[in-house]
Amino acid sequence: MFVLLLILVAALFALGFLHPIWWVAAAVLVYGTTRYARDRGGVRGRGGGSDPGDYDYRDYQERRDRQDRWERRYSRQNRGRWQREDRRDHEHHR
């Protein structure tokens, strides 16, 4: 697949010498391909050769923990109780 894409981009680039619109088509094809690969997880910003699934679960855990903290902090029903527990936790970790 990658080889065919490379040949197509090269052909579009060569045709660009006849009419510049082909250069635009080649650029759009390259941009679309890199965007598609990034959205599918082909390019990872985090280093390492680990399984990408590990990062998905780690992201899920971080998001869940942030949501739990937000709910504890801003829920009106339990605000006093959570503040007391947070204060106790804070004092305990000193």
PDB file of N, CA and C in Angstrom:
ATOM      1  N   MET A   1       0.836  -1.188   0.000  1.00  0.00           N
ATOM      2  CA  MET A   1       0.000   0.000   0.000  1.00  0.00           C
ATOM      3  C   MET A   1       0.880   1.250   0.000  1.00  0.00           C
ATOM      4  N   PHE A   2       1.901   1.262   0.859  1.00  0.00           N
ATOM      5  CA  PHE A   2       2.769   2.431   0.949  1.00  0.00           C
ATOM      6  C   PHE A   2       3.514   2.664  -0.361  1.00  0.00           C
ATOM      7  N   VAL A   3       3.927   1.578  -1.014  1.00  0.00           N
ATOM      8  CA  VAL A   3       4.667   1.696  -2.278  1.00  0.00           C
ATOM      9  C   VAL A   3       3.760   2.288  -3.356  1.00  0.00           C
ATOM     10  N   LEU A   4       2.508   1.827  -3.409  1.00  0.00           N
ATOM     11  CA  LEU A   4       1.564   2.371  -4.391  1.00  0.00           C
ATOM     12  C   LEU A   4       1.302   3.853  -4.144  1.00  0.00           C
ATOM     13  N   LEU A   5       1.180   4.206  -2.889  1.00  0.00           N
ATOM     14  CA  LEU A   5       0.974   5.609  -2.545  1.00  0.00           C
ATOM     15  C   LEU A   5       2.181   6.454  -2.948  1.00  0.00           C
ATOM     16  N   LEU A   6       3.372   5.933  -2.715  1.00  0.00           N
ATOM     17  CA  LEU A   6       4.594   6.636  -3.090  1.00  0.00           C
ATOM     18  C   LEU A   6       4.682   6.817  -4.605  1.00  0.00           C
ATOM     19  N   ILE A   7       4.333   5.787  -5.361  1.00  0.00           N
ATOM     20  CA  ILE A   7       4.336   5.874  -6.830  1.00  0.00           C
ATOM     21  C   ILE A   7       3.314   6.907  -7.301  1.00  0.00           C
ATOM     22  N   LEU A   8       2.124   6.907  -6.676  1.00  0.00           N
ATOM     23  CA  LEU A   8       1.090   7.867  -7.051  1.00  0.00           C
ATOM     24  C   LEU A   8       1.539   9.299  -6.780  1.00  0.00           C
ATOM     25  N   VAL A   9       2.150   9.539  -5.642  1.00  0.00           N
ATOM     26  CA  VAL A   9       2.640  10.884  -5.316  1.00  0.00           C
ATOM     27  C   VAL A   9       3.732  11.296  -6.302  1.00  0.00           C
ATOM     28  N   ALA A  10       4.636  10.375  -6.634  1.00  0.00           N
ATOM     29  CA  ALA A  10       5.698  10.685  -7.601  1.00  0.00           C
ATOM     30  C   ALA A  10       5.107  11.006  -8.970  1.00  0.00           C
ATOM     31  N   ALA A  11       4.098  10.246  -9.399  1.00  0.00           N
ATOM     32  CA  ALA A  11       3.463  10.504 -10.689  1.00  0.00           C
ATOM     33  C   ALA A  11       2.761  11.864 -10.689  1.00  0.00           C
ATOM     34  N   LEU A  12       2.056  12.172  -9.612  1.00  0.00           N
ATOM     35  CA  LEU A  12       1.385  13.475  -9.528  1.00  0.00           C
ATOM     36  C   LEU A  12       2.395  14.613  -9.522  1.00  0.00           C
ATOM     37  N   PHE A  13       3.515  14.415  -8.831  1.00  0.00           N
ATOM     38  CA  PHE A  13       4.557  15.436  -8.817  1.00  0.00           C
ATOM     39  C   PHE A  13       5.129  15.646 -10.215  1.00  0.00           C
ATOM     40  N   ALA A  14       5.372  14.552 -10.944  1.00  0.00           N
ATOM     41  CA  ALA A  14       5.904  14.655 -12.306  1.00  0.00           C
ATOM     42  C   ALA A  14       4.899  15.337 -13.221  1.00  0.00           C
ATOM     43  N   LEU A  15       3.625  15.031 -13.059  1.00  0.00           N
ATOM     44  CA  LEU A  15       2.598  15.684 -13.877  1.00  0.00           C
ATOM     45  C   LEU A  15       2.486  17.175 -13.548  1.00  0.00           C
ATOM     46  N   GLY A  16       2.960  17.554 -12.367  1.00  0.00           N
ATOM     47  CA  GLY A  16       2.917  18.961 -11.970  1.00  0.00           C
ATOM     48  C   GLY A  16       3.744  19.849 -12.875  1.00  0.00           C
ATOM     49  N   PHE A  17       4.731  19.294 -13.557  1.00  0.00           N
ATOM     50  CA  PHE A  17       5.511  20.102 -14.492  1.00  0.00           C
ATOM     51  C   PHE A  17       4.681  20.454 -15.722  1.00  0.00           C
ATOM     52  N   LEU A  18       3.656  19.638 -16.030  1.00  0.00           N
ATOM     53  CA  LEU A  18       2.764  19.957 -17.148  1.00  0.00           C
ATOM     54  C   LEU A  18       1.691  20.949 -16.723  1.00  0.00           C
ATOM     55  N   HIS A  19       1.139  20.708 -15.533  1.00  0.00           N
ATOM     56  CA  HIS A  19       0.097  21.608 -15.021  1.00  0.00           C
ATOM     57  C   HIS A  19       0.200  21.626 -13.496  1.00  0.00           C
ATOM     58  N   PRO A  20       0.363  22.785 -12.895  1.00  0.00           N
ATOM     59  CA  PRO A  20       0.619  22.887 -11.441  1.00  0.00           C
ATOM     60  C   PRO A  20      -0.479  22.325 -10.549  1.00  0.00           C
ATOM     61  N   ILE A  21      -1.670  22.129 -11.066  1.00  0.00           N
ATOM     62  CA  ILE A  21      -2.747  21.606 -10.228  1.00  0.00           C
ATOM     63  C   ILE A  21      -2.413  20.202  -9.727  1.00  0.00           C
ATOM     64  N   TRP A  22      -1.574  19.459 -10.470  1.00  0.00           N
ATOM     65  CA  TRP A  22      -1.185  18.119 -10.035  1.00  0.00           C
ATOM     66  C   TRP A  22      -0.304  18.182  -8.795  1.00  0.00           C
ATOM     67  N   TRP A  23       0.481  19.263  -8.646  1.00  0.00           N
ATOM     68  CA  TRP A  23       1.275  19.424  -7.421  1.00  0.00           C
ATOM     69  C   TRP A  23       0.345  19.600  -6.219  1.00  0.00           C
ATOM     70  N   VAL A  24      -0.717  20.341  -6.448  1.00  0.00           N
ATOM     71  CA  VAL A  24      -1.696  20.530  -5.366  1.00  0.00           C
ATOM     72  C   VAL A  24      -2.324  19.182  -5.006  1.00  0.00           C
ATOM     73  N   ALA A  25      -2.659  18.395  -6.035  1.00  0.00           N
ATOM     74  CA  ALA A  25      -3.250  17.079  -5.779  1.00  0.00           C
ATOM     75  C   ALA A  25      -2.274  16.188  -4.996  1.00  0.00           C
ATOM     76  N   ALA A  26      -0.993  16.230  -5.349  1.00  0.00           N
ATOM     77  CA  ALA A  26       0.006  15.438  -4.624  1.00  0.00           C
ATOM     78  C   ALA A  26       0.115  15.903  -3.177  1.00  0.00           C
ATOM     79  N   ALA A  27       0.110  17.212  -2.965  1.00  0.00           N
ATOM     80  CA  ALA A  27       0.205  17.746  -1.601  1.00  0.00           C
ATOM     81  C   ALA A  27      -1.013  17.345  -0.771  1.00  0.00           C
ATOM     82  N   VAL A  28      -2.195  17.414  -1.372  1.00  0.00           N
ATOM     83  CA  VAL A  28      -3.409  17.021  -0.660  1.00  0.00           C
ATOM     84  C   VAL A  28      -3.370  15.534  -0.318  1.00  0.00           C
ATOM     85  N   LEU A  29      -2.881  14.720  -1.231  1.00  0.00           N
ATOM     86  CA  LEU A  29      -2.770  13.286  -0.985  1.00  0.00           C
ATOM     87  C   LEU A  29      -1.807  12.991   0.162  1.00  0.00           C
ATOM     88  N   VAL A  30      -0.669  13.649   0.180  1.00  0.00           N
ATOM     89  CA  VAL A  30       0.308  13.446   1.256  1.00  0.00           C
ATOM     90  C   VAL A  30      -0.269  13.927   2.586  1.00  0.00           C
ATOM     91  N   TYR A  31      -0.908  15.094   2.582  1.00  0.00           N
ATOM     92  CA  TYR A  31      -1.502  15.628   3.808  1.00  0.00           C
ATOM     93  C   TYR A  31      -2.596  14.690   4.332  1.00  0.00           C
ATOM     94  N   GLY A  32      -3.465  14.253   3.429  1.00  0.00           N
ATOM     95  CA  GLY A  32      -4.548  13.359   3.843  1.00  0.00           C
ATOM     96  C   GLY A  32      -4.037  12.043   4.395  1.00  0.00           C
ATOM     97  N   THR A  33      -2.996  11.513   3.792  1.00  0.00           N
ATOM     98  CA  THR A  33      -2.432  10.248   4.248  1.00  0.00           C
ATOM     99  C   THR A  33      -1.804  10.389   5.636  1.00  0.00           C
ATOM    100  N   THR A  34      -1.044  11.451   5.845  1.00  0.00           N
ATOM    101  CA  THR A  34      -0.424  11.628   7.168  1.00  0.00           C
ATOM    102  C   THR A  34      -1.482  11.906   8.225  1.00  0.00           C
ATOM    103  N   ARG A  35      -2.510  12.646   7.875  1.00  0.00           N
ATOM    104  CA  ARG A  35      -3.592  12.933   8.817  1.00  0.00           C
ATOM    105  C   ARG A  35      -4.330  11.640   9.190  1.00  0.00           C
ATOM    106  N   TYR A  36      -4.593  10.811   8.176  1.00  0.00           N
ATOM    107  CA  TYR A  36      -5.271   9.534   8.401  1.00  0.00           C
ATOM    108  C   TYR A  36      -4.422   8.620   9.287  1.00  0.00           C
ATOM    109  N   ALA A  37      -3.127   8.568   9.029  1.00  0.00           N
ATOM    110  CA  ALA A  37      -2.239   7.724   9.829  1.00  0.00           C
ATOM    111  C   ALA A  37      -2.181   8.214  11.267  1.00  0.00           C
ATOM    112  N   ARG A  38      -2.171   9.522  11.468  1.00  0.00           N
ATOM    113  CA  ARG A  38      -2.114  10.081  12.817  1.00  0.00           C
ATOM    114  C   ARG A  38      -3.410   9.782  13.568  1.00  0.00           C
ATOM    115  N   ASP A  39      -4.565   9.897  12.891  1.00  0.00           N
ATOM    116  CA  ASP A  39      -5.848   9.627  13.541  1.00  0.00           C
ATOM    117  C   ASP A  39      -6.013   8.154  13.900  1.00  0.00           C
ATOM    118  N   ARG A  40      -5.444   7.280  13.123  1.00  0.00           N
ATOM    119  CA  ARG A  40      -5.551   5.846  13.380  1.00  0.00           C
ATOM    120  C   ARG A  40      -4.513   5.371  14.370  1.00  0.00           C
ATOM    121  N   GLY A  41      -3.613   6.234  14.793  1.00  0.00           N
ATOM    122  CA  GLY A  41      -2.605   5.837  15.767  1.00  0.00           C
ATOM    123  C   GLY A  41      -1.321   5.370  15.132  1.00  0.00           C
ATOM    124  N   GLY A  42      -1.124   5.626  13.852  1.00  0.00           N
ATOM    125  CA  GLY A  42       0.095   5.207  13.185  1.00  0.00           C
ATOM    126  C   GLY A  42       1.302   5.994  13.644  1.00  0.00           C
ATOM    127  N   VAL A  43       1.090   7.227  14.056  1.00  0.00           N
ATOM    128  CA  VAL A  43       2.173   8.073  14.547  1.00  0.00           C
ATOM    129  C   VAL A  43       1.867   8.381  16.001  1.00  0.00           C
ATOM    130  N   ARG A  44       2.740   7.934  16.887  1.00  0.00           N
ATOM    131  CA  ARG A  44       2.521   8.161  18.313  1.00  0.00           C
ATOM    132  C   ARG A  44       3.490   9.216  18.810  1.00  0.00           C
ATOM    133  N   GLY A  45       2.983  10.164  19.568  1.00  0.00           N
ATOM    134  CA  GLY A  45       3.826  11.209  20.115  1.00  0.00           C
ATOM    135  C   GLY A  45       4.635  10.743  21.309  1.00  0.00           C
ATOM    136  N   ARG A  46       4.232   9.673  21.933  1.00  0.00           N
ATOM    137  CA  ARG A  46       4.932   9.183  23.112  1.00  0.00           C
ATOM    138  C   ARG A  46       5.961   8.171  22.684  1.00  0.00           C
ATOM    139  N   GLY A  47       7.139   8.269  23.224  1.00  0.00           N
ATOM    140  CA  GLY A  47       8.224   7.385  22.811  1.00  0.00           C
ATOM    141  C   GLY A  47       8.039   5.966  23.299  1.00  0.00           C
ATOM    142  N   GLY A  48       8.921   5.119  22.843  1.00  0.00           N
ATOM    143  CA  GLY A  48       8.891   3.732  23.286  1.00  0.00           C
ATOM    144  C   GLY A  48       8.211   2.850  22.272  1.00  0.00           C
ATOM    145  N   GLY A  49       8.513   1.588  22.338  1.00  0.00           N
ATOM    146  CA  GLY A  49       7.940   0.651  21.406  1.00  0.00           C
ATOM    147  C   GLY A  49       6.866  -0.206  22.037  1.00  0.00           C
ATOM    148  N   SER A  50       6.208   0.276  23.055  1.00  0.00           N
ATOM    149  CA  SER A  50       5.193  -0.504  23.741  1.00  0.00           C
ATOM    150  C   SER A  50       3.944  -0.629  22.889  1.00  0.00           C
ATOM    151  N   ASP A  51       3.068  -1.460  23.357  1.00  0.00           N
ATOM    152  CA  ASP A  51       1.790  -1.665  22.698  1.00  0.00           C
ATOM    153  C   ASP A  51       0.946  -0.398  22.820  1.00  0.00           C
ATOM    154  N   PRO A  52       0.423   0.124  21.701  1.00  0.00           N
ATOM    155  CA  PRO A  52      -0.393   1.344  21.773  1.00  0.00           C
ATOM    156  C   PRO A  52      -1.627   1.164  22.637  1.00  0.00           C
ATOM    157  N   GLY A  53      -2.111  -0.056  22.809  1.00  0.00           N
ATOM    158  CA  GLY A  53      -3.269  -0.292  23.658  1.00  0.00           C
ATOM    159  C   GLY A  53      -3.008   0.079  25.102  1.00  0.00           C
ATOM    160  N   ASP A  54      -1.756  -0.053  25.552  1.00  0.00           N
ATOM    161  CA  ASP A  54      -1.409   0.332  26.918  1.00  0.00           C
ATOM    162  C   ASP A  54      -1.645   1.813  27.131  1.00  0.00           C
ATOM    163  N   TYR A  55      -1.307   2.612  26.128  1.00  0.00           N
ATOM    164  CA  TYR A  55      -1.495   4.046  26.250  1.00  0.00           C
ATOM    165  C   TYR A  55      -2.970   4.395  26.295  1.00  0.00           C
ATOM    166  N   ASP A  56      -3.787   3.681  25.541  1.00  0.00           N
ATOM    167  CA  ASP A  56      -5.215   3.960  25.549  1.00  0.00           C
ATOM    168  C   ASP A  56      -5.793   3.725  26.934  1.00  0.00           C
ATOM    169  N   TYR A  57      -5.415   2.629  27.579  1.00  0.00           N
ATOM    170  CA  TYR A  57      -5.936   2.359  28.908  1.00  0.00           C
ATOM    171  C   TYR A  57      -5.392   3.357  29.921  1.00  0.00           C
ATOM    172  N   ARG A  58      -4.118   3.725  29.769  1.00  0.00           N
ATOM    173  CA  ARG A  58      -3.533   4.708  30.669  1.00  0.00           C
ATOM    174  C   ARG A  58      -4.244   6.062  30.523  1.00  0.00           C
ATOM    175  N   ASP A  59      -4.526   6.448  29.286  1.00  0.00           N
ATOM    176  CA  ASP A  59      -5.269   7.688  29.056  1.00  0.00           C
ATOM    177  C   ASP A  59      -6.652   7.611  29.688  1.00  0.00           C
ATOM    178  N   TYR A  60      -7.295   6.454  29.550  1.00  0.00           N
ATOM    179  CA  TYR A  60      -8.610   6.265  30.141  1.00  0.00           C
ATOM    180  C   TYR A  60      -8.549   6.408  31.660  1.00  0.00           C
ATOM    181  N   GLN A  61      -7.537   5.793  32.273  1.00  0.00           N
ATOM    182  CA  GLN A  61      -7.410   5.886  33.731  1.00  0.00           C
ATOM    183  C   GLN A  61      -7.190   7.328  34.181  1.00  0.00           C
ATOM    184  N   GLU A  62      -6.320   8.055  33.476  1.00  0.00           N
ATOM    185  CA  GLU A  62      -6.063   9.449  33.831  1.00  0.00           C
ATOM    186  C   GLU A  62      -7.325  10.289  33.695  1.00  0.00           C
ATOM    187  N   ARG A  63      -8.056  10.066  32.619  1.00  0.00           N
ATOM    188  CA  ARG A  63      -9.293  10.815  32.402  1.00  0.00           C
ATOM    189  C   ARG A  63     -10.313  10.500  33.488  1.00  0.00           C
ATOM    190  N   ARG A  64     -10.421   9.215  33.834  1.00  0.00           N
ATOM    191  CA  ARG A  64     -11.360   8.795  34.873  1.00  0.00           C
ATOM    192  C   ARG A  64     -10.979   9.391  36.230  1.00  0.00           C
ATOM    193  N   ASP A  65      -9.689   9.384  36.553  1.00  0.00           N
ATOM    194  CA  ASP A  65      -9.238   9.958  37.818  1.00  0.00           C
ATOM    195  C   ASP A  65      -9.504  11.454  37.873  1.00  0.00           C
ATOM    196  N   ARG A  66      -9.243  12.160  36.766  1.00  0.00           N
ATOM    197  CA  ARG A  66      -9.541  13.597  36.736  1.00  0.00           C
ATOM    198  C   ARG A  66     -11.027  13.852  36.927  1.00  0.00           C
ATOM    199  N   GLN A  67     -11.866  13.030  36.276  1.00  0.00           N
ATOM    200  CA  GLN A  67     -13.316  13.190  36.419  1.00  0.00           C
ATOM    201  C   GLN A  67     -13.748  12.932  37.856  1.00  0.00           C
ATOM    202  N   ASP A  68     -13.183  11.904  38.478  1.00  0.00           N
ATOM    203  CA  ASP A  68     -13.526  11.623  39.876  1.00  0.00           C
ATOM    204  C   ASP A  68     -13.136  12.781  40.785  1.00  0.00           C
ATOM    205  N   ARG A  69     -11.943  13.330  40.579  1.00  0.00           N
ATOM    206  CA  ARG A  69     -11.525  14.472  41.402  1.00  0.00           C
ATOM    207  C   ARG A  69     -12.445  15.666  41.191  1.00  0.00           C
ATOM    208  N   TRP A  70     -12.837  15.902  39.952  1.00  0.00           N
ATOM    209  CA  TRP A  70     -13.716  17.033  39.661  1.00  0.00           C
ATOM    210  C   TRP A  70     -15.065  16.839  40.341  1.00  0.00           C
ATOM    211  N   GLU A  71     -15.596  15.611  40.241  1.00  0.00           N
ATOM    212  CA  GLU A  71     -16.891  15.348  40.862  1.00  0.00           C
ATOM    213  C   GLU A  71     -16.819  15.485  42.373  1.00  0.00           C
ATOM    214  N   ARG A  72     -15.733  15.017  42.975  1.00  0.00           N
ATOM    215  CA  ARG A  72     -15.590  15.175  44.421  1.00  0.00           C
ATOM    216  C   ARG A  72     -15.508  16.639  44.808  1.00  0.00           C
ATOM    217  N   ARG A  73     -14.760  17.393  44.032  1.00  0.00           N
ATOM    218  CA  ARG A  73     -14.530  18.781  44.393  1.00  0.00           C
ATOM    219  C   ARG A  73     -15.783  19.630  44.234  1.00  0.00           C
ATOM    220  N   TYR A  74     -16.553  19.370  43.183  1.00  0.00           N
ATOM    221  CA  TYR A  74     -17.639  20.293  42.857  1.00  0.00           C
ATOM    222  C   TYR A  74     -19.033  19.747  43.124  1.00  0.00           C
ATOM    223  N   SER A  75     -19.156  18.552  43.659  1.00  0.00           N
ATOM    224  CA  SER A  75     -20.504  18.073  43.928  1.00  0.00           C
ATOM    225  C   SER A  75     -21.035  18.794  45.160  1.00  0.00           C
ATOM    226  N   ARG A  76     -22.187  19.393  45.029  1.00  0.00           N
ATOM    227  CA  ARG A  76     -22.755  20.174  46.143  1.00  0.00           C
ATOM    228  C   ARG A  76     -23.241  19.257  47.256  1.00  0.00           C
ATOM    229  N   GLN A  77     -23.678  18.097  46.875  1.00  0.00           N
ATOM    230  CA  GLN A  77     -24.256  17.191  47.855  1.00  0.00           C
ATOM    231  C   GLN A  77     -23.226  16.753  48.889  1.00  0.00           C
ATOM    232  N   ASN A  78     -22.016  16.498  48.479  1.00  0.00           N
ATOM    233  CA  ASN A  78     -21.000  15.954  49.378  1.00  0.00           C
ATOM    234  C   ASN A  78     -19.831  16.905  49.596  1.00  0.00           C
ATOM    235  N   ARG A  79     -20.000  18.173  49.292  1.00  0.00           N
ATOM    236  CA  ARG A  79     -18.881  19.102  49.324  1.00  0.00           C
ATOM    237  C   ARG A  79     -18.181  19.137  50.689  1.00  0.00           C
ATOM    238  N   GLY A  80     -18.925  19.264  51.765  1.00  0.00           N
ATOM    239  CA  GLY A  80     -18.305  19.344  53.085  1.00  0.00           C
ATOM    240  C   GLY A  80     -17.553  18.074  53.446  1.00  0.00           C
ATOM    241  N   ARG A  81     -18.164  16.933  53.188  1.00  0.00           N
ATOM    242  CA  ARG A  81     -17.518  15.674  53.510  1.00  0.00           C
ATOM    243  C   ARG A  81     -16.233  15.482  52.726  1.00  0.00           C
ATOM    244  N   TRP A  82     -16.257  15.795  51.439  1.00  0.00           N
ATOM    245  CA  TRP A  82     -15.064  15.618  50.609  1.00  0.00           C
ATOM    246  C   TRP A  82     -13.965  16.582  51.012  1.00  0.00           C
ATOM    247  N   GLN A  83     -14.358  17.791  51.382  1.00  0.00           N
ATOM    248  CA  GLN A  83     -13.336  18.744  51.806  1.00  0.00           C
ATOM    249  C   GLN A  83     -12.656  18.268  53.079  1.00  0.00           C
ATOM    250  N   ARG A  84     -13.437  17.710  53.996  1.00  0.00           N
ATOM    251  CA  ARG A  84     -12.837  17.184  55.221  1.00  0.00           C
ATOM    252  C   ARG A  84     -11.904  16.025  54.918  1.00  0.00           C
ATOM    253  N   GLU A  85     -12.337  15.128  54.025  1.00  0.00           N
ATOM    254  CA  GLU A  85     -11.486  13.985  53.680  1.00  0.00           C
ATOM    255  C   GLU A  85     -10.229  14.438  52.941  1.00  0.00           C
ATOM    256  N   ASP A  86     -10.379  15.416  52.053  1.00  0.00           N
ATOM    257  CA  ASP A  86      -9.205  15.932  51.345  1.00  0.00           C
ATOM    258  C   ASP A  86      -8.233  16.578  52.328  1.00  0.00           C
ATOM    259  N   ARG A  87      -8.774  17.301  53.303  1.00  0.00           N
ATOM    260  CA  ARG A  87      -7.929  17.944  54.295  1.00  0.00           C
ATOM    261  C   ARG A  87      -7.191  16.895  55.117  1.00  0.00           C
ATOM    262  N   ARG A  88      -7.914  15.815  55.497  1.00  0.00           N
ATOM    263  CA  ARG A  88      -7.282  14.738  56.248  1.00  0.00           C
ATOM    264  C   ARG A  88      -6.194  14.061  55.424  1.00  0.00           C
ATOM    265  N   ASP A  89      -6.485  13.816  54.133  1.00  0.00           N
ATOM    266  CA  ASP A  89      -5.482  13.203  53.257  1.00  0.00           C
ATOM    267  C   ASP A  89      -4.262  14.094  53.120  1.00  0.00           C
ATOM    268  N   HIS A  90      -4.502  15.381  52.987  1.00  0.00           N
ATOM    269  CA  HIS A  90      -3.406  16.327  52.833  1.00  0.00           C
ATOM    270  C   HIS A  90      -2.537  16.368  54.090  1.00  0.00           C
ATOM    271  N   GLU A  91      -3.176  16.379  55.247  1.00  0.00           N
ATOM    272  CA  GLU A  91      -2.441  16.392  56.505  1.00  0.00           C
ATOM    273  C   GLU A  91      -1.723  15.076  56.728  1.00  0.00           C
ATOM    274  N   HIS A  92      -2.305  13.989  56.285  1.00  0.00           N
ATOM    275  CA  HIS A  92      -1.718  12.668  56.463  1.00  0.00           C
ATOM    276  C   HIS A  92      -0.444  12.513  55.619  1.00  0.00           C
ATOM    277  N   HIS A  93      -0.376  13.155  54.452  1.00  0.00           N
ATOM    278  CA  HIS A  93       0.758  13.002  53.553  1.00  0.00           C
ATOM    279  C   HIS A  93       1.907  13.948  53.880  1.00  0.00           C
ATOM    280  N   ARG A  94       1.759  14.764  54.858  1.00  0.00           N
ATOM    281  CA  ARG A  94       2.845  15.692  55.216  1.00  0.00           C
ATOM    282  C   ARG A  94       3.944  15.011  55.904  1.00  0.00           C
TER     283      ARG A  94
END
